[in-house]
PDB file of C-alpha atoms in Angstrom:
ATOM      1  CA  MET A  26       0.000   0.000   0.000  1.00  0.00           C
ATOM      2  CA  SER A  27       1.381   3.382  -1.021  1.00  0.00           C
ATOM      3  CA  LYS A  28       1.809   6.269   1.379  1.00  0.00           C
ATOM      4  CA  VAL A  29       1.071   9.863   0.366  1.00  0.00           C
ATOM      5  CA  TYR A  30       2.860  12.557   2.352  1.00  0.00           C
ATOM      6  CA  ILE A  31       2.387  16.295   2.034  1.00  0.00           C
ATOM      7  CA  VAL A  32       4.972  18.775   3.267  1.00  0.00           C
ATOM      8  CA  THR A  33       3.415  22.127   4.027  1.00  0.00           C
ATOM      9  CA  SER A  34       3.264  25.407   5.916  1.00  0.00           C
ATOM     10  CA  PHE A  35       1.530  28.689   5.175  1.00  0.00           C
ATOM     11  CA  LYS A  36       4.902  30.414   5.665  1.00  0.00           C
ATOM     12  CA  GLY A  37       7.576  30.450   3.022  1.00  0.00           C
ATOM     13  CA  GLY A  38      11.239  29.875   3.746  1.00  0.00           C
ATOM     14  CA  VAL A  39      10.767  27.433   6.616  1.00  0.00           C
ATOM     15  CA  GLY A  40      12.321  24.370   4.979  1.00  0.00           C
ATOM     16  CA  LYS A  41       9.420  22.596   3.259  1.00  0.00           C
ATOM     17  CA  THR A  42      11.412  21.863   0.147  1.00  0.00           C
ATOM     18  CA  THR A  43      14.495  20.804   2.093  1.00  0.00           C
ATOM     19  CA  LEU A  44      12.401  18.379   4.136  1.00  0.00           C
ATOM     20  CA  SER A  45      10.687  17.073   0.976  1.00  0.00           C
ATOM     21  CA  ALA A  46      14.024  16.433  -0.722  1.00  0.00           C
ATOM     22  CA  ASN A  47      15.657  14.783   2.297  1.00  0.00           C
ATOM     23  CA  LEU A  48      12.634  12.642   3.093  1.00  0.00           C
ATOM     24  CA  SER A  49      12.387  11.525  -0.544  1.00  0.00           C
ATOM     25  CA  MET A  50      16.075  10.684  -0.859  1.00  0.00           C
ATOM     26  CA  SER A  51      16.185   8.916   2.513  1.00  0.00           C
ATOM     27  CA  LEU A  52      13.237   6.665   1.684  1.00  0.00           C
ATOM     28  CA  ALA A  53      14.664   5.936  -1.770  1.00  0.00           C
ATOM     29  CA  ARG A  54      18.087   5.033  -0.340  1.00  0.00           C
ATOM     30  CA  MET A  55      16.338   2.660   2.070  1.00  0.00           C
ATOM     31  CA  GLY A  56      15.130   0.785  -1.032  1.00  0.00           C
ATOM     32  CA  HIS A  57      11.621   2.196  -1.424  1.00  0.00           C
ATOM     33  CA  SER A  58      10.273   3.489  -4.732  1.00  0.00           C
ATOM     34  CA  VAL A  59       9.652   7.197  -4.241  1.00  0.00           C
ATOM     35  CA  VAL A  60       8.361  10.089  -6.293  1.00  0.00           C
ATOM     36  CA  ALA A  61       8.938  13.662  -5.148  1.00  0.00           C
ATOM     37  CA  VAL A  62       6.425  16.060  -6.704  1.00  0.00           C
ATOM     38  CA  ASP A  63       6.983  19.819  -6.734  1.00  0.00           C
ATOM     39  CA  CYS A  64       3.518  21.372  -6.432  1.00  0.00           C
ATOM     40  CA  ASP A  65       4.691  24.924  -5.788  1.00  0.00           C
ATOM     41  CA  LEU A  66       3.436  26.627  -8.952  1.00  0.00           C
ATOM     42  CA  GLU A  67       4.778  30.026  -7.892  1.00  0.00           C
ATOM     43  CA  SER A  68       8.242  29.291  -6.488  1.00  0.00           C
ATOM     44  CA  ARG A  69       9.380  25.865  -7.545  1.00  0.00           C
ATOM     45  CA  CYS A  70      12.826  24.792  -6.406  1.00  0.00           C
ATOM     46  CA  LEU A  71      12.605  21.117  -5.440  1.00  0.00           C
ATOM     47  CA  ASP A  72      14.495  20.330  -8.654  1.00  0.00           C
ATOM     48  CA  ILE A  73      17.426  22.462  -7.467  1.00  0.00           C
ATOM     49  CA  VAL A  74      17.481  21.004  -3.956  1.00  0.00           C
ATOM     50  CA  LEU A  75      17.424  17.465  -5.401  1.00  0.00           C
ATOM     51  CA  GLY A  76      20.155  18.355  -7.895  1.00  0.00           C
ATOM     52  CA  LEU A  77      17.851  17.616 -10.843  1.00  0.00           C
ATOM     53  CA  GLU A  78      17.524  21.082 -12.341  1.00  0.00           C
ATOM     54  CA  ASN A  79      17.414  21.318 -16.128  1.00  0.00           C
ATOM     55  CA  ARG A  80      16.389  17.662 -16.414  1.00  0.00           C
ATOM     56  CA  THR A  81      12.657  18.098 -16.892  1.00  0.00           C
ATOM     57  CA  LEU A  82      10.735  18.565 -20.082  1.00  0.00           C
ATOM     58  CA  PHE A  83       7.200  18.074 -18.760  1.00  0.00           C
ATOM     59  CA  ASN A  84       5.694  18.923 -15.395  1.00  0.00           C
ATOM     60  CA  VAL A  85       2.935  18.189 -12.909  1.00  0.00           C
ATOM     61  CA  CYS A  86       0.439  20.428 -14.735  1.00  0.00           C
ATOM     62  CA  ASP A  87       1.079  18.617 -18.031  1.00  0.00           C
ATOM     63  CA  VAL A  88       0.337  15.278 -16.372  1.00  0.00           C
ATOM     64  CA  ILE A  89      -2.794  16.466 -14.561  1.00  0.00           C
ATOM     65  CA  LYS A  90      -4.324  18.069 -17.631  1.00  0.00           C
ATOM     66  CA  GLY A  91      -3.384  15.027 -19.745  1.00  0.00           C
ATOM     67  CA  SER A  92      -1.058  16.672 -22.252  1.00  0.00           C
ATOM     68  CA  CYS A  93       1.638  14.080 -21.455  1.00  0.00           C
ATOM     69  CA  SER A  94       1.883  10.769 -19.661  1.00  0.00           C
ATOM     70  CA  LEU A  95       3.294  10.351 -16.194  1.00  0.00           C
ATOM     71  CA  GLY A  96       6.082   8.196 -17.625  1.00  0.00           C
ATOM     72  CA  ASN A  97       7.189  10.961 -19.974  1.00  0.00           C
ATOM     73  CA  ALA A  98       7.194  13.595 -17.224  1.00  0.00           C
ATOM     74  CA  LEU A  99       9.120  11.667 -14.569  1.00  0.00           C
ATOM     75  CA  VAL A 100      12.841  12.140 -14.069  1.00  0.00           C
ATOM     76  CA  THR A 101      14.863   9.370 -12.428  1.00  0.00           C
ATOM     77  CA  ASP A 102      17.722  10.403 -10.190  1.00  0.00           C
ATOM     78  CA  ASP A 103      20.960   8.924 -11.594  1.00  0.00           C
ATOM     79  CA  ARG A 104      22.408   8.724  -8.079  1.00  0.00           C
ATOM     80  CA  CYS A 105      19.496   6.686  -6.721  1.00  0.00           C
ATOM     81  CA  GLU A 106      17.356   4.673  -9.118  1.00  0.00           C
ATOM     82  CA  ASN A 107      14.496   4.466  -6.602  1.00  0.00           C
ATOM     83  CA  LEU A 108      14.020   8.245  -6.564  1.00  0.00           C
ATOM     84  CA  HIS A 109      11.856   9.864  -9.212  1.00  0.00           C
ATOM     85  CA  PHE A 110      10.902  13.493  -9.603  1.00  0.00           C
ATOM     86  CA  LEU A 111       8.018  15.414 -11.134  1.00  0.00           C
ATOM     87  CA  SER A 112       8.626  19.123 -11.583  1.00  0.00           C
ATOM     88  CA  ALA A 113       6.393  22.136 -11.188  1.00  0.00           C
ATOM     89  CA  PRO A 114       6.277  24.289 -14.325  1.00  0.00           C
ATOM     90  CA  ALA A 115       9.012  26.876 -14.795  1.00  0.00           C
ATOM     91  CA  PHE A 116       6.327  29.455 -15.452  1.00  0.00           C
ATOM     92  CA  TYR A 117       2.648  29.028 -14.738  1.00  0.00           C
ATOM     93  CA  PRO A 118       0.732  32.053 -16.039  1.00  0.00           C
ATOM     94  CA  GLU A 119      -2.677  30.563 -15.261  1.00  0.00           C
ATOM     95  CA  ARG A 120      -1.855  30.390 -11.537  1.00  0.00           C
ATOM     96  CA  HIS A 121      -3.695  33.654 -10.979  1.00  0.00           C
ATOM     97  CA  ASP A 122      -6.591  32.824 -13.298  1.00  0.00           C
ATOM     98  CA  ILE A 123      -8.756  30.959 -10.786  1.00  0.00           C
ATOM     99  CA  GLY A 124     -11.269  29.726 -13.366  1.00  0.00           C
ATOM    100  CA  ALA A 125      -8.668  28.094 -15.605  1.00  0.00           C
ATOM    101  CA  ALA A 126      -6.731  26.625 -12.696  1.00  0.00           C
ATOM    102  CA  SER A 127      -9.801  25.209 -11.002  1.00  0.00           C
ATOM    103  CA  ASP A 128     -10.803  23.439 -14.231  1.00  0.00           C
ATOM    104  CA  LYS A 129      -7.444  21.659 -14.344  1.00  0.00           C
ATOM    105  CA  PHE A 130      -7.220  20.907 -10.634  1.00  0.00           C
ATOM    106  CA  ASP A 131     -10.706  19.624  -9.962  1.00  0.00           C
ATOM    107  CA  LYS A 132     -11.283  16.708  -7.604  1.00  0.00           C
ATOM    108  CA  GLU A 133     -11.602  14.108 -10.361  1.00  0.00           C
ATOM    109  CA  SER A 134      -8.393  15.148 -12.146  1.00  0.00           C
ATOM    110  CA  ILE A 135      -6.445  15.142  -8.905  1.00  0.00           C
ATOM    111  CA  GLU A 136      -7.866  11.762  -7.918  1.00  0.00           C
ATOM    112  CA  ARG A 137      -6.720  10.261 -11.247  1.00  0.00           C
ATOM    113  CA  PHE A 138      -3.322  11.911 -10.843  1.00  0.00           C
ATOM    114  CA  VAL A 139      -2.768  10.651  -7.286  1.00  0.00           C
ATOM    115  CA  LYS A 140      -3.928   7.151  -8.274  1.00  0.00           C
ATOM    116  CA  SER A 141      -1.435   7.085 -11.149  1.00  0.00           C
ATOM    117  CA  LEU A 142       1.318   7.867  -8.639  1.00  0.00           C
ATOM    118  CA  THR A 143       0.207   5.473  -5.905  1.00  0.00           C
ATOM    119  CA  ASP A 144      -0.171   2.656  -8.444  1.00  0.00           C
ATOM    120  CA  ARG A 145       3.500   3.082  -9.342  1.00  0.00           C
ATOM    121  CA  PHE A 146       5.315   4.204  -6.170  1.00  0.00           C
ATOM    122  CA  GLU A 147       5.488   3.143  -2.529  1.00  0.00           C
ATOM    123  CA  TYR A 148       5.876   6.743  -1.360  1.00  0.00           C
ATOM    124  CA  VAL A 149       4.518   9.923  -2.922  1.00  0.00           C
ATOM    125  CA  ILE A 150       5.921  13.136  -1.438  1.00  0.00           C
ATOM    126  CA  PHE A 151       4.131  16.372  -2.386  1.00  0.00           C
ATOM    127  CA  ASP A 152       6.081  19.578  -1.728  1.00  0.00           C
ATOM    128  CA  LEU A 153       3.275  22.137  -1.365  1.00  0.00           C
ATOM    129  CA  PRO A 154       3.338  25.934  -1.657  1.00  0.00           C
ATOM    130  CA  ALA A 155       2.860  28.384   1.194  1.00  0.00           C
ATOM    131  CA  ARG A 156      -0.483  29.477  -0.256  1.00  0.00           C
ATOM    132  CA  PRO A 157      -3.310  26.944  -0.609  1.00  0.00           C
ATOM    133  CA  ASP A 158      -4.466  26.962  -4.240  1.00  0.00           C
ATOM    134  CA  ASN A 159      -6.881  24.439  -5.793  1.00  0.00           C
ATOM    135  CA  LEU A 160      -4.101  21.926  -6.408  1.00  0.00           C
ATOM    136  CA  TYR A 161      -3.067  22.177  -2.745  1.00  0.00           C
ATOM    137  CA  LYS A 162      -6.624  21.863  -1.460  1.00  0.00           C
ATOM    138  CA  ASN A 163      -7.420  18.789  -3.535  1.00  0.00           C
ATOM    139  CA  LEU A 164      -4.111  17.041  -2.775  1.00  0.00           C
ATOM    140  CA  THR A 165      -4.721  17.291   0.969  1.00  0.00           C
ATOM    141  CA  LEU A 166      -7.658  14.909   0.583  1.00  0.00           C
ATOM    142  CA  TYR A 167      -5.289  12.057  -0.337  1.00  0.00           C
ATOM    143  CA  ALA A 168      -2.591  12.602   2.276  1.00  0.00           C
ATOM    144  CA  ASP A 169      -1.844   9.808   4.711  1.00  0.00           C
ATOM    145  CA  CYS A 170       0.413  12.150   6.640  1.00  0.00           C
ATOM    146  CA  ALA A 171       1.096  15.888   6.686  1.00  0.00           C
ATOM    147  CA  PHE A 172       4.409  17.355   7.761  1.00  0.00           C
ATOM    148  CA  VAL A 173       3.772  20.935   8.891  1.00  0.00           C
ATOM    149  CA  VAL A 174       7.124  22.704   8.886  1.00  0.00           C
ATOM    150  CA  SER A 175       8.027  25.565  11.182  1.00  0.00           C
ATOM    151  CA  LEU A 176      11.014  27.532  12.338  1.00  0.00           C
ATOM    152  CA  HIS A 177      11.365  28.569  15.969  1.00  0.00           C
ATOM    153  CA  THR A 178      10.039  32.084  15.365  1.00  0.00           C
ATOM    154  CA  ALA A 179       6.642  33.336  16.502  1.00  0.00           C
ATOM    155  CA  ALA A 180       5.519  34.136  12.946  1.00  0.00           C
ATOM    156  CA  SER A 181       6.517  30.691  11.713  1.00  0.00           C
ATOM    157  CA  ILE A 182       4.828  28.928  14.614  1.00  0.00           C
ATOM    158  CA  ARG A 183       1.651  30.952  14.075  1.00  0.00           C
ATOM    159  CA  ALA A 184       1.680  30.026  10.372  1.00  0.00           C
ATOM    160  CA  ALA A 185       2.145  26.350  11.293  1.00  0.00           C
ATOM    161  CA  GLU A 186      -0.847  26.553  13.638  1.00  0.00           C
ATOM    162  CA  LYS A 187      -2.976  28.112  10.878  1.00  0.00           C
ATOM    163  CA  THR A 188      -1.791  25.429   8.478  1.00  0.00           C
ATOM    164  CA  ALA A 189      -2.791  22.642  10.861  1.00  0.00           C
ATOM    165  CA  ILE A 190      -6.231  24.168  11.395  1.00  0.00           C
ATOM    166  CA  ALA A 191      -6.733  24.612   7.639  1.00  0.00           C
ATOM    167  CA  LEU A 192      -5.656  21.031   6.931  1.00  0.00           C
ATOM    168  CA  ASN A 193      -8.168  19.774   9.444  1.00  0.00           C
ATOM    169  CA  GLU A 194     -10.918  21.862   7.824  1.00  0.00           C
ATOM    170  CA  LEU A 195      -9.924  20.799   4.300  1.00  0.00           C
ATOM    171  CA  THR A 196      -9.879  17.109   5.112  1.00  0.00           C
ATOM    172  CA  ASP A 197     -13.200  17.335   6.977  1.00  0.00           C
ATOM    173  CA  TYR A 198     -14.715  19.205   4.016  1.00  0.00           C
ATOM    174  CA  GLY A 199     -13.354  16.618   1.577  1.00  0.00           C
ATOM    175  CA  LYS A 200     -14.940  13.771   3.516  1.00  0.00           C
ATOM    176  CA  ASP A 201     -18.329  15.476   3.360  1.00  0.00           C
ATOM    177  CA  ASN A 202     -18.219  16.174  -0.393  1.00  0.00           C
TER     178      ASN A 202
END
């Protein structure tokens, strides 16, 4: 049975991407098949932290909207064959166009996307943005575990608290609908 983990906080710069990369690589080096998915459509950088920059041709949005297959979008880490990566787009102009984004990231599309990942990998790690967009909201419904990241500052802790409350509300809402 696959495990889906989300790494999140409503505060940027707290180490979400670093945790996503280290968790992904650690599980892969332990022999598990892992996919790390960069879902930060505004400030992607999981590719850089993993050392896989400039290796992607397709991205998470291409897979979700069906313009390419998951197999064509995945990058395998040459240093660890169990680690795979799916990039966020380099530029996502529709991020601010709520209507267009919500069409692509509806519940059904996200469910198909997550199933395609869990059918293939033991662990799916989603590196989420600091702001909950439709992709974020729909992915939370499939998480087996959420890592809420915080620094030791008051602002970071407050953001982590808000994140935890929002995750609880999102998952409760998803169960009802």
